[in-house]
Coordinates of N, CA and C and ligand atoms in Angstrom, one line a residue:
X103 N 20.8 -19.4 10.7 CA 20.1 -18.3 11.1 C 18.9 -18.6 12.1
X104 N 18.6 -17.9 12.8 CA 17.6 -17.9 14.2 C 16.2 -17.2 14.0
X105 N 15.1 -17.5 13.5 CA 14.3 -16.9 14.2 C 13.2 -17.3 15.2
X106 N 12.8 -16.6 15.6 CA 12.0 -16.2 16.9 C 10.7 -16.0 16.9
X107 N 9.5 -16.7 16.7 CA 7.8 -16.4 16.6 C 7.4 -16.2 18.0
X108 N 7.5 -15.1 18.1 CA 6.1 -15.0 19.2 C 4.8 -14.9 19.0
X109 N 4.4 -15.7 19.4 CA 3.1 -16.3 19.0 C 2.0 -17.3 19.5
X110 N 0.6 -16.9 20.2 CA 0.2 -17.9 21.1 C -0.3 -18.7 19.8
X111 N -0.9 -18.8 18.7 CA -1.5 -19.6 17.7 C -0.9 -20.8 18.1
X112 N -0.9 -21.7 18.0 CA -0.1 -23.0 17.7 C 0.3 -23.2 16.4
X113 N -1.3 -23.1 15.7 CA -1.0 -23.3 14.5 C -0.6 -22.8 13.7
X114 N -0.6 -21.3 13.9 CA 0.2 -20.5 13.3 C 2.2 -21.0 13.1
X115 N 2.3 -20.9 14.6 CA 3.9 -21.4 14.9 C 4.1 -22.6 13.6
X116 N 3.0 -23.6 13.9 CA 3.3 -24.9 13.0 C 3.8 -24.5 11.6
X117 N 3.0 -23.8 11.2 CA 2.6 -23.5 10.0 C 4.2 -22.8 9.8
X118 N 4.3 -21.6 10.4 CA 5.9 -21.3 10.0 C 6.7 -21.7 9.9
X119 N 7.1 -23.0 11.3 CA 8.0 -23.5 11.0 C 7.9 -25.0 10.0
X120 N 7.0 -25.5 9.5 CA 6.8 -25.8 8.6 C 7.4 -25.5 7.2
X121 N 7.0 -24.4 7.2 CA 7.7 -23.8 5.6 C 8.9 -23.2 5.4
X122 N 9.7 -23.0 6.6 CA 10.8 -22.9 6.8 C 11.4 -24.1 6.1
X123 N 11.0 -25.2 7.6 CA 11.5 -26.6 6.6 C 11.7 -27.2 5.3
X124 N 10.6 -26.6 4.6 CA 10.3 -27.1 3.5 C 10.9 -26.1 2.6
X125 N 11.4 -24.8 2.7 CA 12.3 -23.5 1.7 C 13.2 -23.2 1.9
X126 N 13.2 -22.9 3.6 CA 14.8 -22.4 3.9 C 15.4 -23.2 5.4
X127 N 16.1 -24.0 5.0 CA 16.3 -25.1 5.9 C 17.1 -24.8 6.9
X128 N 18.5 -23.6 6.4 CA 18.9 -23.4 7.6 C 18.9 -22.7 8.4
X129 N 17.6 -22.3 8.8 CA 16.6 -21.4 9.4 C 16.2 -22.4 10.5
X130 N 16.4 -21.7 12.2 CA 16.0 -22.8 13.0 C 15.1 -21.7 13.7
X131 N 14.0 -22.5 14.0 CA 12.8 -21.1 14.5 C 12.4 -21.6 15.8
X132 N 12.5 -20.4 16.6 CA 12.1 -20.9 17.9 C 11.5 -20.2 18.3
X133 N 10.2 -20.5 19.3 CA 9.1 -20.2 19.7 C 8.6 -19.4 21.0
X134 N 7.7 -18.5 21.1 CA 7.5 -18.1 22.5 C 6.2 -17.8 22.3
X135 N 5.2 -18.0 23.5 CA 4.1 -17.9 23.4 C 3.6 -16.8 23.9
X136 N 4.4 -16.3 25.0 CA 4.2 -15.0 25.5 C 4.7 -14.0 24.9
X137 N 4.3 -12.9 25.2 CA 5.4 -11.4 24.9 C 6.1 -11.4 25.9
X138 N 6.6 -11.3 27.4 CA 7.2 -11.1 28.0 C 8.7 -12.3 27.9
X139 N 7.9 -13.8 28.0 CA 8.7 -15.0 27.6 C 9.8 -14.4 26.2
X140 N 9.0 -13.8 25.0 CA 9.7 -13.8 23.6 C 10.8 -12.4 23.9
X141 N 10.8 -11.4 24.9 CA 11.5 -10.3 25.6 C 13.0 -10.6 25.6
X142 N 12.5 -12.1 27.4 CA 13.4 -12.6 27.2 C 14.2 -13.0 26.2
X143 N 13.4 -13.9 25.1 CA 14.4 -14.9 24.7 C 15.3 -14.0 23.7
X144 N 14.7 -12.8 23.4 CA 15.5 -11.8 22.4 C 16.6 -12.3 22.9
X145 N 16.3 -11.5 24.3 CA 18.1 -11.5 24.7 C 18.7 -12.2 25.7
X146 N 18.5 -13.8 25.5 CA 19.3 -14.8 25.7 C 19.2 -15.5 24.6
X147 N 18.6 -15.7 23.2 CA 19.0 -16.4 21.9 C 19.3 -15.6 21.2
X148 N 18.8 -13.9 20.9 CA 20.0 -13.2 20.1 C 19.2 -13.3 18.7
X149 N 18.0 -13.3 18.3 CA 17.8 -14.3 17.3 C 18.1 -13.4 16.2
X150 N 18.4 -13.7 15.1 CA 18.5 -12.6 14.0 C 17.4 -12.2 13.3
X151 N 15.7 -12.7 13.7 CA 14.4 -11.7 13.0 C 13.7 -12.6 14.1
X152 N 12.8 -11.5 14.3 CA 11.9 -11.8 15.0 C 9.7 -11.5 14.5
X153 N 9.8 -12.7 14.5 CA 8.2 -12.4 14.1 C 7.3 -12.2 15.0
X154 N 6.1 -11.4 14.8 CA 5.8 -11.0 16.3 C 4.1 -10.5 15.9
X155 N 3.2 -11.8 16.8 CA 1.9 -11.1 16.9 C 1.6 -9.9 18.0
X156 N 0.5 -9.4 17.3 CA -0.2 -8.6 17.7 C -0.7 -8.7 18.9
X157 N -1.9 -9.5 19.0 CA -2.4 -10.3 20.2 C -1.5 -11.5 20.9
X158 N -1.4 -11.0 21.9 CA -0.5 -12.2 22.6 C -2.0 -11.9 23.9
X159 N -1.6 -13.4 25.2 CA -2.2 -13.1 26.5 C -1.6 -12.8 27.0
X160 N -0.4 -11.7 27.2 CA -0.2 -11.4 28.6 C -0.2 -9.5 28.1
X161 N 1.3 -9.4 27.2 CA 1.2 -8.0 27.2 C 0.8 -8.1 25.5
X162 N 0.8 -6.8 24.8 CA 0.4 -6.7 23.1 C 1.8 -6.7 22.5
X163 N 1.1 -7.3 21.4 CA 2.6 -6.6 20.4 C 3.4 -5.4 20.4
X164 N 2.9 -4.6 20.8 CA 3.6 -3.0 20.5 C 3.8 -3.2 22.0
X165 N 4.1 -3.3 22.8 CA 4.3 -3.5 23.9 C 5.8 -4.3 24.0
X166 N 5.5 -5.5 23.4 CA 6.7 -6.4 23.3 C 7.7 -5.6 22.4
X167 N 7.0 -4.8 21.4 CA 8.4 -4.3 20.4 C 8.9 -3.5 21.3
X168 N 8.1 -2.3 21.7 CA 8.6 -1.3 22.5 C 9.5 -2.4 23.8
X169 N 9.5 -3.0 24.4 CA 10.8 -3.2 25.5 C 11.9 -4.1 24.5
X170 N 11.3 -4.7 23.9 CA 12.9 -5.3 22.8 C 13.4 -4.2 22.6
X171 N 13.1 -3.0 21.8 CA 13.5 -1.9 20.8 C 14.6 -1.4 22.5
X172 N 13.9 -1.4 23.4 CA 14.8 -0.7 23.8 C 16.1 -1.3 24.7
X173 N 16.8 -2.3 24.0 CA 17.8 -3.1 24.3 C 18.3 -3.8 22.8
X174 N 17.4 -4.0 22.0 CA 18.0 -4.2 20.7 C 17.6 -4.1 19.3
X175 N 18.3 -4.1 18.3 CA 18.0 -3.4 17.0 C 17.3 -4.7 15.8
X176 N 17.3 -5.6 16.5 CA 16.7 -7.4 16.1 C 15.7 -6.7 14.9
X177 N 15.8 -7.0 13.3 CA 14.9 -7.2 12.5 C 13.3 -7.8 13.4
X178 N 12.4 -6.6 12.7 CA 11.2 -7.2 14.0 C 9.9 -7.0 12.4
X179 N 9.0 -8.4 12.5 CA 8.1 -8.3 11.3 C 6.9 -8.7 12.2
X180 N 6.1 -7.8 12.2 CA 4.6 -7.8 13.1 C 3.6 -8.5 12.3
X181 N 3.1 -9.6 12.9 CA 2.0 -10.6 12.6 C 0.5 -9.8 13.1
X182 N 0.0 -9.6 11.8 CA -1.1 -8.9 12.5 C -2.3 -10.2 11.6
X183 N -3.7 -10.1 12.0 CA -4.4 -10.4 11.8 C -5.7 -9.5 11.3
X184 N -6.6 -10.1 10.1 CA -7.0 -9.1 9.4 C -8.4 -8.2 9.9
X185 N -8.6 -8.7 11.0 CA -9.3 -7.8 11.8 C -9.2 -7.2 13.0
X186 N -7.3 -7.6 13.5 CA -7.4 -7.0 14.1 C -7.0 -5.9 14.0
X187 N -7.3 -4.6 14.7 CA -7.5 -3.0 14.4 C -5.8 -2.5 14.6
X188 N -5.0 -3.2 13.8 CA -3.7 -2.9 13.7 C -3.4 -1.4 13.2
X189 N -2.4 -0.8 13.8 CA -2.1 0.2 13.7 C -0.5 0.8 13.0
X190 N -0.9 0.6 11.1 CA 0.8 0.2 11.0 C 1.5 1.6 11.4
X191 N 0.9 2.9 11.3 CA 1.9 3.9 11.9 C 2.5 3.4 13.1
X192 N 1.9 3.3 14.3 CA 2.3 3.3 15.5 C 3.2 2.3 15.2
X193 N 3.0 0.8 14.8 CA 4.0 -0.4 14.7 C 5.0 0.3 14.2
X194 N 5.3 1.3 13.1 CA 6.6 1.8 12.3 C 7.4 2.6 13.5
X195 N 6.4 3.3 14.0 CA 6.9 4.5 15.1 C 7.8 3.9 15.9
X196 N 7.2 2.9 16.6 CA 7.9 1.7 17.3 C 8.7 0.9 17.2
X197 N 9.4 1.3 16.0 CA 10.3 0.1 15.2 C 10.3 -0.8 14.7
X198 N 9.3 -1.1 14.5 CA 9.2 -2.2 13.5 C 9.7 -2.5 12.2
X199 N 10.0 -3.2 11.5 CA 10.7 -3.4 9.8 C 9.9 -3.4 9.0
X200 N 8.5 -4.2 9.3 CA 7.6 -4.8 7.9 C 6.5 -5.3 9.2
X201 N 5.5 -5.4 8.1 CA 4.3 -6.7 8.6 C 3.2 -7.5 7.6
X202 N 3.0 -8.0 8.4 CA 2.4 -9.5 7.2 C 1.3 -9.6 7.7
X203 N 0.1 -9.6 7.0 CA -1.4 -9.8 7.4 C -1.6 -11.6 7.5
X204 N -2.2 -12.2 8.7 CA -2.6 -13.5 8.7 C -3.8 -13.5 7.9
X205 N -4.4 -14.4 7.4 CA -3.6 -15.8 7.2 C -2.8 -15.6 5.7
X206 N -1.4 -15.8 6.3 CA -0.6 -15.4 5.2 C -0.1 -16.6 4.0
X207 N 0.6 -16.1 3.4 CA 0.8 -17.1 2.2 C 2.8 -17.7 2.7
X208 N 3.4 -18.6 3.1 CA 4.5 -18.9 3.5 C 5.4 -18.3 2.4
X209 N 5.4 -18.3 0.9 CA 6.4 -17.4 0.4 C 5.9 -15.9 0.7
X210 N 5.1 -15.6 0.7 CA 4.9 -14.7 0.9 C 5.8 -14.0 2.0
X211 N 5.6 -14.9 3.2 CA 6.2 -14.2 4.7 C 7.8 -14.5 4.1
X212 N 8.1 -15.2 3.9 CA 9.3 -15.4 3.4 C 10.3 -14.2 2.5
X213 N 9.6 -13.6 1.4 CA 9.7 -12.5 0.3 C 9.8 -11.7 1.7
X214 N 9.0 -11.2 2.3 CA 9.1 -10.2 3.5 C 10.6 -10.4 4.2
X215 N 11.0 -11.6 4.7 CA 12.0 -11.6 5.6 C 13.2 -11.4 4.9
X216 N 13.1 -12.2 3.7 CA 14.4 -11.3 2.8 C 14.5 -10.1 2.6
X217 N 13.5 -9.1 2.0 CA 13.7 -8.2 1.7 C 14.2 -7.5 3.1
X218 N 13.5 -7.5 4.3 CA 13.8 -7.1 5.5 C 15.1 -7.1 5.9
X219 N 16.0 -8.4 5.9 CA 16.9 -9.0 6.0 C 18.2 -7.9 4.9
X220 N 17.9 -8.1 3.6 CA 18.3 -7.3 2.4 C 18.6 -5.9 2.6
X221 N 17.7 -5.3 3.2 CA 17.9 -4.0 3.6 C 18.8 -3.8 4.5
X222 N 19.1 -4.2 5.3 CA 20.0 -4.1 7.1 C 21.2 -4.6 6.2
X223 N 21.5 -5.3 5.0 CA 22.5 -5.7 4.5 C 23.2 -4.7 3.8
X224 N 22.3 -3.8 2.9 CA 23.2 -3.3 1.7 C 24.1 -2.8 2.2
X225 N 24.8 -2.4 1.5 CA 26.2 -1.3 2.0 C 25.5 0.0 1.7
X226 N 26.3 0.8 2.8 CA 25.9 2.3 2.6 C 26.3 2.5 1.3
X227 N 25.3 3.7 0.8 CA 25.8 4.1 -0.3 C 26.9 5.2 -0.5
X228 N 28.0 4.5 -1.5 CA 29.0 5.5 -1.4 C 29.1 6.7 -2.6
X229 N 29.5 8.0 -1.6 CA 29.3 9.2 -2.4 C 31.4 9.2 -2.9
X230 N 31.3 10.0 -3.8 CA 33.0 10.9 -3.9 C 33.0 11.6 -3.1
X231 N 32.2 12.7 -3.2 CA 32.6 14.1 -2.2 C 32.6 13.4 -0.9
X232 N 33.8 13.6 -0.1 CA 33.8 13.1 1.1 C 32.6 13.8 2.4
X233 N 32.3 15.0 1.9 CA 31.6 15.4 3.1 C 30.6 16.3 2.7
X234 N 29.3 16.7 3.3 CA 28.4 17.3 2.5 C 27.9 19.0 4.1
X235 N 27.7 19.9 3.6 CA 27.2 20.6 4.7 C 26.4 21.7 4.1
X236 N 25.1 21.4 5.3 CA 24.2 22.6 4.7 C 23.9 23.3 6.1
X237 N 24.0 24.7 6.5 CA 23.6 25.7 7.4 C 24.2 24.3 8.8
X238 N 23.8 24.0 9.4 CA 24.1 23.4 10.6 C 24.3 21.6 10.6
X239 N 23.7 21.8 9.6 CA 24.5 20.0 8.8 C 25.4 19.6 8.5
X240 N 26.0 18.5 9.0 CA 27.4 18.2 8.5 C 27.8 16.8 8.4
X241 N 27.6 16.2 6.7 CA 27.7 14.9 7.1 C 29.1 14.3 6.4
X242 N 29.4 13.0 6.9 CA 30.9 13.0 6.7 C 30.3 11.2 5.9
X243 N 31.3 11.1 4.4 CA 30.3 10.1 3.9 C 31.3 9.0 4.5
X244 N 32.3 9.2 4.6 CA 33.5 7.6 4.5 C 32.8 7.0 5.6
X245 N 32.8 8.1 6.9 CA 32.4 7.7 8.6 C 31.2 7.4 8.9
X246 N 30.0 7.4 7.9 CA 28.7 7.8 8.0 C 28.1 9.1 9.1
X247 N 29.3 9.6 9.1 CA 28.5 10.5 10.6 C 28.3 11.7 10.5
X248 N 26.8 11.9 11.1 CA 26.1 12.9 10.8 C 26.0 13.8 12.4
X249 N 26.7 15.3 11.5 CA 26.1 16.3 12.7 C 25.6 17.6 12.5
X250 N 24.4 18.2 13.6 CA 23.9 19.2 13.8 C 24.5 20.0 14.9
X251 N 25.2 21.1 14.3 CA 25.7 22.1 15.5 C 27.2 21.7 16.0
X252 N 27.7 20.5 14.8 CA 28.9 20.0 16.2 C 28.4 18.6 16.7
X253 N 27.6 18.8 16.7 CA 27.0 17.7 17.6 C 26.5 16.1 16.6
X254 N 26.9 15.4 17.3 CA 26.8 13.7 16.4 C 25.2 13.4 16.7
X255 N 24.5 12.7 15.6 CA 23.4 12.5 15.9 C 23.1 11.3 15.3
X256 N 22.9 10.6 16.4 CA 22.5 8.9 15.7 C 21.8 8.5 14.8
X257 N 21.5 7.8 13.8 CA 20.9 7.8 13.2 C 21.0 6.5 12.7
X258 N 19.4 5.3 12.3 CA 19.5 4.3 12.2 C 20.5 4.4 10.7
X259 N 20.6 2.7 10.5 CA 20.9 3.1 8.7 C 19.5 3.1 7.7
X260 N 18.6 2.7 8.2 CA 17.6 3.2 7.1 C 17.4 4.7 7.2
X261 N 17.2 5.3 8.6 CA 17.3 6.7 8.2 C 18.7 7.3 7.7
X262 N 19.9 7.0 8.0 CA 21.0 7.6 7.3 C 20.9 7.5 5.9
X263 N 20.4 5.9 5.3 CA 20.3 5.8 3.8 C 19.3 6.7 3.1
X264 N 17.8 7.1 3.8 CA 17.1 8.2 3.2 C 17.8 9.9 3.1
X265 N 18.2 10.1 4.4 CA 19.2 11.4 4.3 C 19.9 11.6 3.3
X266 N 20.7 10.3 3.1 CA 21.7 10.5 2.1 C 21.3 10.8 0.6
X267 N 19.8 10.1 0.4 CA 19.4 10.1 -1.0 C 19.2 11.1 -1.0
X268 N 18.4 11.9 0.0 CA 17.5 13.5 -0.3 C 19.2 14.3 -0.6
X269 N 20.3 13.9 0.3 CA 20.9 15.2 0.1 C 21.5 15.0 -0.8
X270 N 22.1 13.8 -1.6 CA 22.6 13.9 -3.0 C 21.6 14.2 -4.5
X271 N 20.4 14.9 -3.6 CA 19.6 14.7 -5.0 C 18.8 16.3 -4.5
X272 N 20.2 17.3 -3.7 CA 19.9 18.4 -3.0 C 19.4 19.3 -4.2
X273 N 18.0 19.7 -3.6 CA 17.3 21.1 -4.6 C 16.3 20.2 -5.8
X274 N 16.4 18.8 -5.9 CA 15.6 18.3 -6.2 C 14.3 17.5 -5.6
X275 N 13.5 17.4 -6.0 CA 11.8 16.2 -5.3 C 12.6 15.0 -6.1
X276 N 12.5 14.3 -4.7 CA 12.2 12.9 -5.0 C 11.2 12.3 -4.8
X277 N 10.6 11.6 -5.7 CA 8.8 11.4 -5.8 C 9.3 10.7 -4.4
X278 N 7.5 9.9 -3.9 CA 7.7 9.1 -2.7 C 8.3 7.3 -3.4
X279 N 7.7 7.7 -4.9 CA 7.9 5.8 -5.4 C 9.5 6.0 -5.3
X280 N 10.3 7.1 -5.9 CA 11.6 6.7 -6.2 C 12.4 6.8 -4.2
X281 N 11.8 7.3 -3.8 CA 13.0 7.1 -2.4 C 12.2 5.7 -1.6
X282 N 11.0 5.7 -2.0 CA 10.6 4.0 -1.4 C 11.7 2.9 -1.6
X283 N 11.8 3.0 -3.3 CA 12.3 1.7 -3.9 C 13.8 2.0 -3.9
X284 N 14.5 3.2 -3.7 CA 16.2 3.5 -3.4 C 16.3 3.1 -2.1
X285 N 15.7 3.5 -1.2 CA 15.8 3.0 0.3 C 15.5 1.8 1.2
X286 N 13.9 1.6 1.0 CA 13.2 0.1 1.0 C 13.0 -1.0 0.0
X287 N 13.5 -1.2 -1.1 CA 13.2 -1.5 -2.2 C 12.0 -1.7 -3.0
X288 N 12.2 -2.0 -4.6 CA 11.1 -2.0 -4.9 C 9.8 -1.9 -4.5
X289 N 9.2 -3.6 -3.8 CA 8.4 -3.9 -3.1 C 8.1 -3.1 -2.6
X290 N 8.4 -2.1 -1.9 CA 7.9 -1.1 -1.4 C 7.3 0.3 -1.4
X291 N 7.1 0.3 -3.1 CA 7.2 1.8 -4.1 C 5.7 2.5 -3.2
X292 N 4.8 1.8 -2.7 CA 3.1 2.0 -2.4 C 3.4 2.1 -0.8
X293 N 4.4 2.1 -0.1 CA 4.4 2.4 1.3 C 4.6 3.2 1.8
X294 N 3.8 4.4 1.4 CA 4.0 5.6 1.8 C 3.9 6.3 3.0
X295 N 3.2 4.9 4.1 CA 3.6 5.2 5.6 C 4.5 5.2 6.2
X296 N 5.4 4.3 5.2 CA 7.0 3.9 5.9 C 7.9 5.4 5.8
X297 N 7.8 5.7 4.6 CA 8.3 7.3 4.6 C 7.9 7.8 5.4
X298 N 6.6 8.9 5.3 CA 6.1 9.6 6.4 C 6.7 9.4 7.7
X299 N 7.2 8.3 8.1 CA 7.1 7.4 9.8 C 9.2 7.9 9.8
X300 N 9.1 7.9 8.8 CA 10.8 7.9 8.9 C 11.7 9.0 8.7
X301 N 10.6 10.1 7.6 CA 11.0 11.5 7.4 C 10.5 12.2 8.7
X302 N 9.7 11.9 9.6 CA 9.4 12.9 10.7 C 10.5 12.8 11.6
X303 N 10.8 11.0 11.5 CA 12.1 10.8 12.6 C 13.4 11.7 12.1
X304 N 13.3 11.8 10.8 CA 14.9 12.3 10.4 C 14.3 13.9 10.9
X305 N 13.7 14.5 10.7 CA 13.5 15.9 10.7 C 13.6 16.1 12.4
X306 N 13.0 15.5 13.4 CA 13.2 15.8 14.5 C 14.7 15.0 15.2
X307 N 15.4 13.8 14.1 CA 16.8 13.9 15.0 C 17.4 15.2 13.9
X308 N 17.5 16.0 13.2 CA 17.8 17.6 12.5 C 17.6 18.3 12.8
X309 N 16.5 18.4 13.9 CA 16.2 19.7 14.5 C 15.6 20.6 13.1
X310 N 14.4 19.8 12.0 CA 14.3 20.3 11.4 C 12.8 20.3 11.8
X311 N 12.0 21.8 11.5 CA 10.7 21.6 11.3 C 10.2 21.6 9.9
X312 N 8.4 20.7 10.0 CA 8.1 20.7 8.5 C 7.5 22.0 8.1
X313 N 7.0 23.3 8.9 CA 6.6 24.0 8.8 C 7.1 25.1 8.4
X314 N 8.6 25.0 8.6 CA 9.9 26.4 8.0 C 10.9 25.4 8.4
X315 N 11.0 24.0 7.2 CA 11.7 23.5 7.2 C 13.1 24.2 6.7
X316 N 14.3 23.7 7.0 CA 15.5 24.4 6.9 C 16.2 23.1 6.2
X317 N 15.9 21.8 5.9 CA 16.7 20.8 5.4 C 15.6 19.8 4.2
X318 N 14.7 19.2 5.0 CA 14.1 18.6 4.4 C 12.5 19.6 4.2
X319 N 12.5 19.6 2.7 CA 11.0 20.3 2.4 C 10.2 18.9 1.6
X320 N 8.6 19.5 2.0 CA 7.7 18.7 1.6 C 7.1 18.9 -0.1
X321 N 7.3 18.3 -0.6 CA 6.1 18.6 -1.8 C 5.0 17.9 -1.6
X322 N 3.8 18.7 -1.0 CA 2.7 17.7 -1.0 C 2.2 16.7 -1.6
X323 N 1.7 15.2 -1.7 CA 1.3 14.4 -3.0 C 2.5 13.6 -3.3
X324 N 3.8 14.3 -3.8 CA 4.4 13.8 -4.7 C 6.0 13.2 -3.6
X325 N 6.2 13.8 -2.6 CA 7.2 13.9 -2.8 C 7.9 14.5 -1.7
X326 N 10.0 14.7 -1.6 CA 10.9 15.8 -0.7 C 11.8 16.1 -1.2
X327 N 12.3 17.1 -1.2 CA 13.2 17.7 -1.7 C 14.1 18.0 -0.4
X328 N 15.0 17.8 -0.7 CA 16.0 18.7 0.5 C 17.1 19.7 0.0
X329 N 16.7 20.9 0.9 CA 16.9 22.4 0.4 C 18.4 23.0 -0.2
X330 N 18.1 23.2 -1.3 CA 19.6 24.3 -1.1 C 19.9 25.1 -0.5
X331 N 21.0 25.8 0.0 CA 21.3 26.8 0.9 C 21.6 27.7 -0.5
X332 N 20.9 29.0 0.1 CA 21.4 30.2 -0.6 C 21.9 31.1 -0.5
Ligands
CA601 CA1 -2.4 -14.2 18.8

């Protein structure tokens, strides 16, 4: 496996690949100091996760994710530091997977890349009913494919795997702890920005609004339910 630190620290780099060596050995980590340099190397080494600070000198972090994101789907975990005025909505908005506050603990970053890693792995979850449709929804479970109107609508698999919970648990609230830890696991029962960041994306690839929603409804505090048709 390949990863990828962008990262001007030195010591930081040291430090990671350090404990790689020392936990997960066949882990070969390679380095870029720049954001523009680490761009590239996305896509001429391909790497399978990419760690990625904040502050770089030439362009920012959210800068570097935004032009990777837009050529590839690379596991991406944002190295922030704890003062700097990181912004985890925007990083989520932008694609990001996870992020790790410096100075971090090496199992620690580690627990992150698995779980990260973990997720992009599960298998979709499989329903019986082959197909599910509500007013202009139509999802097909064997194909994973989801459409509005006829029409196919992309959808990552973390957002397909949230869709799917809300609609097999149709006319019910699912708190935010239980679709955190169904979707992102456990570890993640208290990240209630990752929802937020993920249910706006599914409602606007649905063509749903939150305000006379037609698919997914809010329960303030607690929770979404996604609607029955009547
Ligand atoms: Ca830096």
């Amino acid at each position: 496996m390949k990863v990828l630190v962008i990262e001007d620290a030195p010591d930081v780099v040291e430090a990671i690949r350090l404990g790689f060596a020392l936990q997960w050995r066949e882990v070969d980590v390679l380095g870029a100091e720049r954001g523009e340099e680490g761009v590239d190397m996305v896509e001429s080494e391909r790497p399978d996760l990419v760690l990625l600070d904040i502050g770089l000198p030439d362009i920012d972090g959210y800068e570097v994710l935004r032009e990777i994101r837009a050529f590839s789907d690379v596991p991406v975990i944002m190295l922030t530091a704890r003062d700097d005025t990181f912004d985890k909505v925007k990083g989520l908005e932008l694609g990001a997977d996870d992020y790790v506050t410096k100075p971090f603990d090496h199992l620690e970053l580690l627990a992150r890349i698995r779980a990260v890693l973990r997720r992009l792995d599960m298998p979709a979850p499989r329903s019986r009913a082959p197909s599910f449709r509500s007013r202009d929804l139509e999802i097909h479970f064997d194909t994973r494919e989801v459409r509005v109107r006829g029409e196919p609508v992309d959808l990552t698999p973390t957002e397909y795997k949230l869709l799917y919970h809300l609609v097999r648990n149709a006319g019910r609230v699912l708190t935010h702890g239980t679709l955190l830890a169904k979707v992102w696991g456990r570890e993640y029962i208290d990240e209630v920005d990752y929802l937020r960041v993920y249910i706006r994306r599914l409602r606007d690839k649905l063509d749903d609004e939150p305000e006379h929603p037609r698919y997914i409804e809010t329960e303030r505090g607690l929770g979404y339910r996604f609607i029955v048709e009547r």
